CSV table of C-alpha atoms in Angstrom, one decimal:
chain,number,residue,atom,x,y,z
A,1,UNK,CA,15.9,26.7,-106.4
A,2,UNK,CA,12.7,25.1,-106.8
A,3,UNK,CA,13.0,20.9,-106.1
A,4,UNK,CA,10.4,19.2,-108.4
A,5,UNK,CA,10.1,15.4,-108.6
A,6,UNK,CA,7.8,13.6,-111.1
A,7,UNK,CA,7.5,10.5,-109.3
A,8,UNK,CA,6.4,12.8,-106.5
A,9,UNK,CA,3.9,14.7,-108.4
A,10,UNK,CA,2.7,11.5,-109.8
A,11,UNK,CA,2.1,10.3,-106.0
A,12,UNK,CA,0.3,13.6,-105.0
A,13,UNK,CA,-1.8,13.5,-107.7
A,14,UNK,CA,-2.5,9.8,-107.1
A,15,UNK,CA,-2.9,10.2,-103.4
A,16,UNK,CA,-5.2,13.0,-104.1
A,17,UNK,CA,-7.6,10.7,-106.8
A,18,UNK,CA,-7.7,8.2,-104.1
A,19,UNK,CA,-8.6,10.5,-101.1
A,20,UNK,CA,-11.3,11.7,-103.3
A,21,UNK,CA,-12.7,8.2,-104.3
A,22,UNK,CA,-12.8,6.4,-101.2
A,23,UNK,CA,-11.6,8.8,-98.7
A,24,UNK,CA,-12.0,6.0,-95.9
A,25,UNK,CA,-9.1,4.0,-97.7
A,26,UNK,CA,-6.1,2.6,-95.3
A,27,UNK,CA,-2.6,4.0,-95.7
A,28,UNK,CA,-0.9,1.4,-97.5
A,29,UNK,CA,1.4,-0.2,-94.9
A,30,UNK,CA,5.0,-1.4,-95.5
A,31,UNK,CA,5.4,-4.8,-93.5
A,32,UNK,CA,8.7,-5.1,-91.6
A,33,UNK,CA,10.3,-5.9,-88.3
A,34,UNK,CA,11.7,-2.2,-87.5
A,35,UNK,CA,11.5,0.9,-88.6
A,36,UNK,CA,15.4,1.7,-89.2
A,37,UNK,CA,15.9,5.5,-88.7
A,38,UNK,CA,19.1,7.5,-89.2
A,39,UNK,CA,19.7,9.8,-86.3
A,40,UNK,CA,22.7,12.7,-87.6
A,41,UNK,CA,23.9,15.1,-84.8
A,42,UNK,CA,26.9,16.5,-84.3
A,43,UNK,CA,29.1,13.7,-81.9
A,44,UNK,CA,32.6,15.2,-82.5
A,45,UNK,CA,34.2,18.7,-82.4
A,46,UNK,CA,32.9,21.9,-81.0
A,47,UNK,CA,29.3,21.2,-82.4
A,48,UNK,CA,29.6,17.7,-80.1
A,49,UNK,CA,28.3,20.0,-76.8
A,50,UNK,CA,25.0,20.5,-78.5
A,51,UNK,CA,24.8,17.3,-80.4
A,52,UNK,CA,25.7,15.2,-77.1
A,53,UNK,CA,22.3,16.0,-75.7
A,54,UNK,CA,20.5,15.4,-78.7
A,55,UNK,CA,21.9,11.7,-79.0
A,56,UNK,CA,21.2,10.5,-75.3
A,57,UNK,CA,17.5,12.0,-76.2
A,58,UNK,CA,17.0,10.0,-78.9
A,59,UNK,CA,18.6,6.9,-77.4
A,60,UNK,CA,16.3,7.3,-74.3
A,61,UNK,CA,13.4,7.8,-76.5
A,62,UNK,CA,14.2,5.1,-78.6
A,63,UNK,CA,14.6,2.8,-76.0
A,64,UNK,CA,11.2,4.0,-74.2
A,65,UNK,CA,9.1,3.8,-77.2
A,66,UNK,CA,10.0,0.3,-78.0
A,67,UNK,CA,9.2,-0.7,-74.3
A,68,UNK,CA,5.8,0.8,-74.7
A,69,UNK,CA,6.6,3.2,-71.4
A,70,UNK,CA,6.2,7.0,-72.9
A,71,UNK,CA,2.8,8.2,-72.1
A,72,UNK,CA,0.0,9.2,-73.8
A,73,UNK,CA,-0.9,9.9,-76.8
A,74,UNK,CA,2.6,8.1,-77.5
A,75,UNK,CA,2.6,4.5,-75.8
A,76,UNK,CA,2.2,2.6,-78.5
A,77,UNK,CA,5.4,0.8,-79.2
A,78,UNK,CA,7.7,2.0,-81.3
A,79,UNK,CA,6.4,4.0,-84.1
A,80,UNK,CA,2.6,2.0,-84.8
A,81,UNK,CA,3.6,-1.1,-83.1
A,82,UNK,CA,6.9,-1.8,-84.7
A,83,UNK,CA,9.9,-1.1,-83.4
A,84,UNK,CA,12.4,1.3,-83.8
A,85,UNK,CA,16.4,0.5,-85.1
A,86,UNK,CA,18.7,3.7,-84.9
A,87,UNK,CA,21.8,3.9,-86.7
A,88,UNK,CA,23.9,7.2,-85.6
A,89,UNK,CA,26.0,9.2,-88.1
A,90,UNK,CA,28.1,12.2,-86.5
A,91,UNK,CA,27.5,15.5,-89.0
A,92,UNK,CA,31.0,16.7,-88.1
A,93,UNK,CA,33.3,16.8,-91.1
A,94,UNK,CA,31.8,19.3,-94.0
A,95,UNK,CA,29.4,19.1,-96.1
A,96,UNK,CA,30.4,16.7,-99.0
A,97,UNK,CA,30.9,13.8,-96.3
A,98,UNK,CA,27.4,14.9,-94.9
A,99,UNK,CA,26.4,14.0,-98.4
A,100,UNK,CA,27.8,11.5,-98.8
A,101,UNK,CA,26.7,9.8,-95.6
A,102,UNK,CA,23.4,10.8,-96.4
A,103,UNK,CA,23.4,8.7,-99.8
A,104,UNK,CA,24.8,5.9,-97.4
A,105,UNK,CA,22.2,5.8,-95.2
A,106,UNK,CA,19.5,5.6,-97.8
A,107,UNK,CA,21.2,3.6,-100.5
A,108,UNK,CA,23.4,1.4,-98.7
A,109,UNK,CA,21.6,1.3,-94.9
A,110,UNK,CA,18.0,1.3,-96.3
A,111,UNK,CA,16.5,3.6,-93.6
A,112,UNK,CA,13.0,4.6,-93.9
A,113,UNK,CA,13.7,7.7,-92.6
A,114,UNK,CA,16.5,10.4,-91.1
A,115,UNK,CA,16.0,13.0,-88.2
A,116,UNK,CA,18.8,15.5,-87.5
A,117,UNK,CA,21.5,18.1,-88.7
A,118,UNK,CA,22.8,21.1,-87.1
A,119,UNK,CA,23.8,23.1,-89.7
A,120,UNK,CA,22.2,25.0,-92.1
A,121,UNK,CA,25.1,24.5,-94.9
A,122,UNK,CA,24.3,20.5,-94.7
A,123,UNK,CA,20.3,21.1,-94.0
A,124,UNK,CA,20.8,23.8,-97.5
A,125,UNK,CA,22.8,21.3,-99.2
A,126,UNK,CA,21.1,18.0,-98.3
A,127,UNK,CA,17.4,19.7,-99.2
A,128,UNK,CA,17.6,18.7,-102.9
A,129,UNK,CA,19.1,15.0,-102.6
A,130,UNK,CA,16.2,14.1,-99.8
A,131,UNK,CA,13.9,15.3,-102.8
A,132,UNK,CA,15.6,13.1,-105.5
A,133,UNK,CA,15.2,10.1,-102.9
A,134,UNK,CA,12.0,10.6,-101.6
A,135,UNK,CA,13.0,9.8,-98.2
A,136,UNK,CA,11.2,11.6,-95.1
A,137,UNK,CA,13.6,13.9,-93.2
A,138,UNK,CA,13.3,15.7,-90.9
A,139,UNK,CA,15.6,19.0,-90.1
A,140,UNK,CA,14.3,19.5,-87.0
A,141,UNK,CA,17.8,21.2,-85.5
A,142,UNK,CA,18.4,23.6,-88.7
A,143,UNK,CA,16.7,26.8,-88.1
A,144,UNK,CA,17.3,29.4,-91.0
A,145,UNK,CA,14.1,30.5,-93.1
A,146,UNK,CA,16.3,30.5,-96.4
A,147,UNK,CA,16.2,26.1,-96.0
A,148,UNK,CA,12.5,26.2,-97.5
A,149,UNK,CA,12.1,29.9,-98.6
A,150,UNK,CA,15.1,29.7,-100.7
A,151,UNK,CA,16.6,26.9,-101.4
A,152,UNK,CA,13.6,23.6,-101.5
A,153,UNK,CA,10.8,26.1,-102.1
A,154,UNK,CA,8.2,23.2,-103.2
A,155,UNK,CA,9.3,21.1,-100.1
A,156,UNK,CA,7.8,17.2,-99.9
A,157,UNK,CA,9.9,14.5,-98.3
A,158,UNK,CA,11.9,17.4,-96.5
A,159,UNK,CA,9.9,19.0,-93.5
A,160,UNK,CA,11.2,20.9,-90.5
A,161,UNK,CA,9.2,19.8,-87.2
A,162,UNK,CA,10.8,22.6,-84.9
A,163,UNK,CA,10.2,26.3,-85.8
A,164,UNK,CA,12.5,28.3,-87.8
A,165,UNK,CA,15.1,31.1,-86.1
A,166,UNK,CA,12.8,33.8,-86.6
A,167,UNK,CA,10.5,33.0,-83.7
A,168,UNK,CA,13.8,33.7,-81.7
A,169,UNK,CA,15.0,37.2,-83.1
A,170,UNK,CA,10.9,38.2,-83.2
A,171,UNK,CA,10.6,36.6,-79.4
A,172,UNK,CA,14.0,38.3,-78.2
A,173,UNK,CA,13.0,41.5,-79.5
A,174,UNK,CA,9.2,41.5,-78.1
A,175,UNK,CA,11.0,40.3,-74.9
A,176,UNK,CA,13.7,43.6,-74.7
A,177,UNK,CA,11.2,45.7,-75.7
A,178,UNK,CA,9.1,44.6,-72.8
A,179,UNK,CA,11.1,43.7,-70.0
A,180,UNK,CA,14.1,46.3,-71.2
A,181,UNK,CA,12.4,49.4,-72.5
A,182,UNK,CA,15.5,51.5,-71.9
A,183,UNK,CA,17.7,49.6,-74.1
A,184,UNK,CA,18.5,52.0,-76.9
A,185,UNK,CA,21.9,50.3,-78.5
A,186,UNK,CA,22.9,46.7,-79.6
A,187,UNK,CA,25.6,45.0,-81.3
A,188,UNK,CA,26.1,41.1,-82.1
A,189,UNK,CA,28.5,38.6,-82.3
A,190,UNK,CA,27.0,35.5,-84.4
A,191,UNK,CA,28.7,32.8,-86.3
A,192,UNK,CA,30.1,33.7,-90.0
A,193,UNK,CA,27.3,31.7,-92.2
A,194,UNK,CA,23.7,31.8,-92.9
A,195,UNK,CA,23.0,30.9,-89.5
A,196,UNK,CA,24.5,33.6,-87.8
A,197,UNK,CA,23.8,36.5,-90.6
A,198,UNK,CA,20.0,35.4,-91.1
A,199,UNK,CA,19.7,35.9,-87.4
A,200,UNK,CA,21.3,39.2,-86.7
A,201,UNK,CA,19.7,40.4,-90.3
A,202,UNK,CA,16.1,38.9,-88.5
A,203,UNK,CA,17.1,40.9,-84.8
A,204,UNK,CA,17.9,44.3,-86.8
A,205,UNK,CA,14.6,44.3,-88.5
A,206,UNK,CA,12.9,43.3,-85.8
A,207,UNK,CA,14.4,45.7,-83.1
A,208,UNK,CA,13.9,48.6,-85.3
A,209,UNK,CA,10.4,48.0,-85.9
A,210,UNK,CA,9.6,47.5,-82.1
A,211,UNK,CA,12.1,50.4,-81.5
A,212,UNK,CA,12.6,53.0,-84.2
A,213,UNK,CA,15.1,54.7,-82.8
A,214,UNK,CA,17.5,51.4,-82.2
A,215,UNK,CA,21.2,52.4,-83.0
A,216,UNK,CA,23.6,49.2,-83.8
A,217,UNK,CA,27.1,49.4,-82.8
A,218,UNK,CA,29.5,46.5,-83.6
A,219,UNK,CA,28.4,43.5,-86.1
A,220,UNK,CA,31.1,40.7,-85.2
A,221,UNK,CA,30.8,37.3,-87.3
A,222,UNK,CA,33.7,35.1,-86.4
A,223,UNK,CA,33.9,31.3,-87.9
A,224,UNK,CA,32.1,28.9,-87.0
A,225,UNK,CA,34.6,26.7,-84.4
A,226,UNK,CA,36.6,29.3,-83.7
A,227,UNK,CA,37.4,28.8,-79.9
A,228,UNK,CA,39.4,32.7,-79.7
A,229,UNK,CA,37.1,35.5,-78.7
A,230,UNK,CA,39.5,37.4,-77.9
A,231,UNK,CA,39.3,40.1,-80.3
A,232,UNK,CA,35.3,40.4,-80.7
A,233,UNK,CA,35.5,40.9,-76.3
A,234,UNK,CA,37.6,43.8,-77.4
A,235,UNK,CA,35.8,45.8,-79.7
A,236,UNK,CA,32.7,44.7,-77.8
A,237,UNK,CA,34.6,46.3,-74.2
A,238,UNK,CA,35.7,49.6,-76.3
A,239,UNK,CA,32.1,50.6,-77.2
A,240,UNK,CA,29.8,48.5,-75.4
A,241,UNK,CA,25.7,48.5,-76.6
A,242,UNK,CA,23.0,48.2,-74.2
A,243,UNK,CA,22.3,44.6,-75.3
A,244,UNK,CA,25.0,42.3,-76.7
A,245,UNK,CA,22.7,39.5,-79.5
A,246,UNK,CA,24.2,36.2,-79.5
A,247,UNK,CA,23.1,33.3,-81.8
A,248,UNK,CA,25.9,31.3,-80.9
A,249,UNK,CA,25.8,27.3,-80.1
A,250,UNK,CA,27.5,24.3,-78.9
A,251,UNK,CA,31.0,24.9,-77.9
A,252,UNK,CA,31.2,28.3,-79.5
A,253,UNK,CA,28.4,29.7,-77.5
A,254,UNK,CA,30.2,28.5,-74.1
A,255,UNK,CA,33.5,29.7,-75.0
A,256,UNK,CA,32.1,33.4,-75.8
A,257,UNK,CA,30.1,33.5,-72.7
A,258,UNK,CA,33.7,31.9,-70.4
A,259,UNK,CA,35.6,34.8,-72.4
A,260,UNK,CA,33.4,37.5,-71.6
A,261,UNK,CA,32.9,36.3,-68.2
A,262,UNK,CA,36.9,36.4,-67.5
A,263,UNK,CA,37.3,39.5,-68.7
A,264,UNK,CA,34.3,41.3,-66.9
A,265,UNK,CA,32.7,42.5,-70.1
A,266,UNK,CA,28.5,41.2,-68.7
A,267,UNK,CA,29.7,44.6,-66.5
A,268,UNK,CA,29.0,46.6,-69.4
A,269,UNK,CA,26.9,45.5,-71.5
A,270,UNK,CA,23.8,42.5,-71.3
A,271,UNK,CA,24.4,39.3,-73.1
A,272,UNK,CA,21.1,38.1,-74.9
A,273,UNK,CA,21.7,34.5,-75.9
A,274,UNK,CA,19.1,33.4,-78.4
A,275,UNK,CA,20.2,29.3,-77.0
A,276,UNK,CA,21.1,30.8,-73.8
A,277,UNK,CA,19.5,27.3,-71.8
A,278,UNK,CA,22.0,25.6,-73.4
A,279,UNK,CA,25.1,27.9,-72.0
A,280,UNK,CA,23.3,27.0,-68.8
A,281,UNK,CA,23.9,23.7,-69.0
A,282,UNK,CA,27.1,24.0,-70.7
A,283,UNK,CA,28.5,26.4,-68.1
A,284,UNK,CA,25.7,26.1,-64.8
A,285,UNK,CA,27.1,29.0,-62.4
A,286,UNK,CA,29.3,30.6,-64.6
A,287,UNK,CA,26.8,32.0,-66.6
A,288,UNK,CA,26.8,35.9,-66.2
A,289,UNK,CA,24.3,36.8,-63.9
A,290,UNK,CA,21.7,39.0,-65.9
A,291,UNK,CA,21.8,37.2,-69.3
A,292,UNK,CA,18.8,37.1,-71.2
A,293,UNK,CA,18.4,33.3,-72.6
A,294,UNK,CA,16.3,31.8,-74.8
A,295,UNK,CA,15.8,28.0,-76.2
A,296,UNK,CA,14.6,27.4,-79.1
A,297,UNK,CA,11.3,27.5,-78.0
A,298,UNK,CA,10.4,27.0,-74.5
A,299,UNK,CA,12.7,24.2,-73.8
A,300,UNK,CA,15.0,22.7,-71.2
A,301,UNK,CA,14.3,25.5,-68.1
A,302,UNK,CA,11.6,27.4,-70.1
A,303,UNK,CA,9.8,24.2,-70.3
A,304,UNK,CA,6.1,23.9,-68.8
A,305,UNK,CA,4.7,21.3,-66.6
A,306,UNK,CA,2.9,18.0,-68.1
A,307,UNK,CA,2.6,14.6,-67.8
A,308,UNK,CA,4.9,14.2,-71.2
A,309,UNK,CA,7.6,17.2,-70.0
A,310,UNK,CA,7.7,15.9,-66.4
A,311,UNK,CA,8.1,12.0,-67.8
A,312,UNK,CA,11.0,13.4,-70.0
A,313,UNK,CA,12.9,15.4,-67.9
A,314,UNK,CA,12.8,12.9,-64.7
A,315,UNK,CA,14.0,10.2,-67.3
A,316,UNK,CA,16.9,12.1,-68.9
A,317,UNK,CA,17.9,13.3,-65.0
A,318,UNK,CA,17.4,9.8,-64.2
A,319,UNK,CA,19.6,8.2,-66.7
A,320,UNK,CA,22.3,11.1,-67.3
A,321,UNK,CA,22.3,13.0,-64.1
A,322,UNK,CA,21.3,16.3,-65.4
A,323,UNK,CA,18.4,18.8,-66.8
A,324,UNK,CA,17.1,18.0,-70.7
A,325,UNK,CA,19.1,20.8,-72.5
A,326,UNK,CA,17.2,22.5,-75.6
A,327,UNK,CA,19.2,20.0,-78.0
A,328,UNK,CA,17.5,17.0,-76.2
A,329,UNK,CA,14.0,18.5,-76.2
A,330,UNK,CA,14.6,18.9,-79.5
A,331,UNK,CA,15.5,15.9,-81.0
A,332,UNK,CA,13.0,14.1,-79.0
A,333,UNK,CA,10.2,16.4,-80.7
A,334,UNK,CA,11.3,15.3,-83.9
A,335,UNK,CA,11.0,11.8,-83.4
A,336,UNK,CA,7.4,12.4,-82.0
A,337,UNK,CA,6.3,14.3,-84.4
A,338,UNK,CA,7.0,11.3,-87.2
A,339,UNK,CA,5.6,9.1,-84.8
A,340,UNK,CA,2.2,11.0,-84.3
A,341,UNK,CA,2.3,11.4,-88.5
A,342,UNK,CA,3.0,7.8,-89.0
A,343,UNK,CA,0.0,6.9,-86.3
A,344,UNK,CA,-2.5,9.3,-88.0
A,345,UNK,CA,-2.0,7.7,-91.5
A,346,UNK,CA,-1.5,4.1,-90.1
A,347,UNK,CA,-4.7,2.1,-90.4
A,348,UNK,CA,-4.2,-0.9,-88.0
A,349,UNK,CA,-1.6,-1.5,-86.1
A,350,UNK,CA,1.8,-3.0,-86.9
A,351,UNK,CA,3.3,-1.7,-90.1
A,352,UNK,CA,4.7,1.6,-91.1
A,353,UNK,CA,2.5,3.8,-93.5
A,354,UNK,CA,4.3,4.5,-97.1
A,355,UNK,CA,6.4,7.5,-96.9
A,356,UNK,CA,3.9,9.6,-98.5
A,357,UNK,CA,1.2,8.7,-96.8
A,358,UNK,CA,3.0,10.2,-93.6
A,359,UNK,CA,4.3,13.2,-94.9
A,360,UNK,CA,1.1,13.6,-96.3
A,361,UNK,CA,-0.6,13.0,-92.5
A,362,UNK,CA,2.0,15.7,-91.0
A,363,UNK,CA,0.7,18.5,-93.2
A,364,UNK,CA,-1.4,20.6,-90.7
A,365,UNK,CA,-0.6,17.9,-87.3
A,366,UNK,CA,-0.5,19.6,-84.4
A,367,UNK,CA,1.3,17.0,-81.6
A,368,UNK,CA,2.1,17.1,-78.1
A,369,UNK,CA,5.7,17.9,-77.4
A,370,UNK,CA,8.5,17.7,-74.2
A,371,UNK,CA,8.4,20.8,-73.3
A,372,UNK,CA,4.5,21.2,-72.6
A,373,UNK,CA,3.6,23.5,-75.6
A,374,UNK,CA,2.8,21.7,-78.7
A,375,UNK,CA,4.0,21.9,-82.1
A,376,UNK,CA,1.6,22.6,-85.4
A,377,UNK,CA,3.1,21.9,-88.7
A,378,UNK,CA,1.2,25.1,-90.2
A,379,UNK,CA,4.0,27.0,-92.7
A,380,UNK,CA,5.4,25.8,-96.3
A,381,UNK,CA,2.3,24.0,-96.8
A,382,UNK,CA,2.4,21.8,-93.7
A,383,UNK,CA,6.4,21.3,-93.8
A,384,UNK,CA,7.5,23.8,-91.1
A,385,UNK,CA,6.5,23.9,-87.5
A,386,UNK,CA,5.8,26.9,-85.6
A,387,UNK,CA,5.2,26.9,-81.5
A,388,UNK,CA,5.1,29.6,-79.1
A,389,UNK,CA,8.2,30.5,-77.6
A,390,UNK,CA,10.3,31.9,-74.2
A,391,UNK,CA,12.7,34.2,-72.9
A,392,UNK,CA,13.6,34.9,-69.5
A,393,UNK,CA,16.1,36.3,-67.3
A,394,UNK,CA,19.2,34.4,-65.4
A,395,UNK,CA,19.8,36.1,-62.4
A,396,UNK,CA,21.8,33.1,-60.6
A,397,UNK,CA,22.2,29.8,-59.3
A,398,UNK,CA,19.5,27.8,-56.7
A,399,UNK,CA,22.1,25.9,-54.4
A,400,UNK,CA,18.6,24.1,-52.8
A,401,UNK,CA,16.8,22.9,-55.7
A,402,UNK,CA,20.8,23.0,-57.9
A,403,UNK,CA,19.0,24.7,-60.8
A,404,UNK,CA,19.1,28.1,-62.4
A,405,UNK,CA,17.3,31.0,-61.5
A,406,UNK,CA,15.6,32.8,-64.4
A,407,UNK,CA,13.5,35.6,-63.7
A,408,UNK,CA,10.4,37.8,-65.7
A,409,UNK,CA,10.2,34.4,-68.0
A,410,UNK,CA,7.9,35.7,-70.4
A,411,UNK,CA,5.8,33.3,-72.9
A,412,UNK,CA,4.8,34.5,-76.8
A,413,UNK,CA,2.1,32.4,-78.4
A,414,UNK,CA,3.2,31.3,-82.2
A,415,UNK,CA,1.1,33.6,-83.6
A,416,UNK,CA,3.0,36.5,-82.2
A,417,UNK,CA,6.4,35.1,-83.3
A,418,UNK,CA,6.1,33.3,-86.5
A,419,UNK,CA,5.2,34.6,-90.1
A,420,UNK,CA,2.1,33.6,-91.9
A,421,UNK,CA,1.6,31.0,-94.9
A,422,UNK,CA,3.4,32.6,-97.5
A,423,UNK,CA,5.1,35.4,-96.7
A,424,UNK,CA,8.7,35.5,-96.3
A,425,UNK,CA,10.2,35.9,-92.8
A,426,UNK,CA,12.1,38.9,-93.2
A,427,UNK,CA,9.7,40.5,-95.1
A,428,UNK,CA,7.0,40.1,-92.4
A,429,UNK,CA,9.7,41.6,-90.0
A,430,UNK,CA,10.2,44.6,-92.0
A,431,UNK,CA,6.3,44.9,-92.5
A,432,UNK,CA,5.7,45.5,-88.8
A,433,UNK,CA,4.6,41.8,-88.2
A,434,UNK,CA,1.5,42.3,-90.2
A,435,UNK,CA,-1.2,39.4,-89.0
A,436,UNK,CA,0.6,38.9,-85.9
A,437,UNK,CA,-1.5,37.8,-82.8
A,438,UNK,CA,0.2,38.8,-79.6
């Protein structure tokens, strides 16, 4: 479905005229004592051990930027010298409350803007309404290519700041190919909705077209939540592929991995865990040894050394005694990458830009993220992000330094894992990655 507003059309179309007759004009500029954003991860339920990290990020980024104390190119206080508010919604409960709590937070709450979901039903369902209300959101967590190739195909006030899943089925499948060139079977277990079937549908295609002889074995998709693993470890155990794909997160992903552990199935077969950092920190030394993990992107243990990563991960160790997971990393890049929009369209200091005048400034912006690699908002016409990406290897625990040992961490420039403008994801998959850059 195709989202069309005519009060946004009007506002392009004006924004445009005025670009082109005085192209040194100021962003209008909304005067007001905070900038009141609506932060929506999951708080409750099994989704809580991914959203938890993503709610201490934002809180210790919120609290940071209205002190002035994150560095460069982001110590101006709050976002353009005012300050932040953040009102927290949980996104557990389905997706009419999700709606509804949306509606709330614009209509009733008056926020100027809201960064978060999880899942791709509420990012699917919520696409339309953020177009009929003209209010920036950002969908940084939801990663299926269907959200703006299918379902808000003319996005606006609905971007995506963090790349979609497809750099992590593309990245996996570079990665096996390189680092496991003797893996000739694979079967999946991935979550029973558009998540979990666009990502083993993405893997398939990928694997075969980087290995043409692949053979796939079992294709599990339990519900969401489901806790019991029971019967996927057995049909996994009675025919076990070379490679086991896992899309799995939150609580889900660190009850699979617990399962399998107790029952000695990483013996016979090798987990690869597409938000395998995060079953890291979920589960630290009972991780099997020899899983291949990815973050979603190169974040939390794949991250890269800078002044901005090293700042962020000593703070969040600092204040919560453990390692940024991916879901932290994350949500903090979406907040930046508003912030560095807002900033670019801003003209002075103190006041937030209109709406569309930041939207409009995040088309094209590449920004500096956590994890050292930055992010450029180059797909769906300047909506969707893409990055490079990571995988690596965990081969066991450091008792000296108490972190994870991942080995042959290998590093896949965005170019080599994302699709071009305008071509569907899965297509470019089944094309053979045409225009890739590897």
């Amino acid at each position: 479905m195709t989202i069309s507003s005519p009060h946004r059309t009007m506002a392009r179309l004006l924004a445009a005229s005025a670009l082109a007759a005085a192209p040194l004009m100021a962003a209008p500029a909304l005067a007001q004592d905070a900038v009141k954003v609506g932060f929506v991860y999951f708080l409750s339920g099994a989704g809580a051990a991914y959203g938890d990290g993503a709610r201490k990020a934002a809180e210790l980024m919120v609290d940071a930027l209205n002190e002035g104390a994150v560095p460069a190119p982001y110590d101006k206080v709050g976002i353009n010298g005012v300050p932040l508010e953040a009102i927290y919604v949980d996104e557990a409960g389905g997706v009419r409350k999700q709606i509804a709590e949306y509606r709330r937070l614009v209509e009733s709450e008056g926020v100027d803007m809201v960064l978060g979901y999880t899942s791709s039903s509420n990012c699917n369902a919520l696409a339309p309404i953020v177009e009929e209300l003209e209010t920036l959101t950002n969908f940084f967590h939801c990663g299926n290519p269907g959200l703006f190739e299918e379902v808000d195909t003319d996005p606006f006030y609905a971007i995506r700041s963090a790349p979609m899943g497809t750099m992590d089925q593309v990245g996996l499948a570079r990665y096996i190919a390189e680092i496991y060139p003797d893996a000739a079977t694979f079967s999946g277990v991935n979550q029973d909705y558009s998540w979990g079937q666009d990502n083993w549908a993405e893997f398939q295609a990928a694997m075969t077209a980087l290995k043409p002889d692949a053979a796939f074995k079992n294709a599990l998709f339990p519900q969401l939540g489901a806790g019991d693993y029971g019967s996927e470890i057995s049909a996994l155990a009675a025919d076990p592929a070379d490679i086991t794909f896992v899309s799995f997160w939150g609580g889900d992903a660190d009850a699979l991995m617990l399962q399998a552990n107790s029952r000695g199935l990483g013996m016979s077969t090798d987990f690869a865990f597409t938000l395998g950092t995060g079953v890291i920190n979920g589960l630290g030394q009972n991780t099997i040894s020899g899983t291949i993990v990815g973050g979603r992107g190169p974040n939390s243990y794949l991250d890269q050394e800078t002044e901005l990563s090293t700042w962020f991960a000593d703070l969040y160790q600092e204040t919560y005694g453990a390692y940024p997971p991916l879901s932290a990393h994350v949500a903090a890049q979406g907040l930046l990458g508003v912030k560095a929009a807002a900033e670019k369209a801003a003209d002075g200091e103190g006041a937030l830009p209109e709406t569309d005048a930041i939207v409009e400034a995040m088309k094209g912006l590449t920004y500096e993220t956590t994890n050292g690699y930055p992010i450029t908002m180059g797909l769906h016409d300047g909506n969707q992000g893409v990055s490079a990406t990571a995988y690596g290897t965990y081969t066991g625990w450091d008792s000296e330094t108490d972190m994870p040992i991942i080995e042959n961490v290998t590093i896949y420039d965005a170019e080599c894992v994302n699709p071009p403008e305008g071509v569907k994801a899965l297509e470019w998959i089944e094309g053979g990655f045409e225009g890739a850059s590897c």
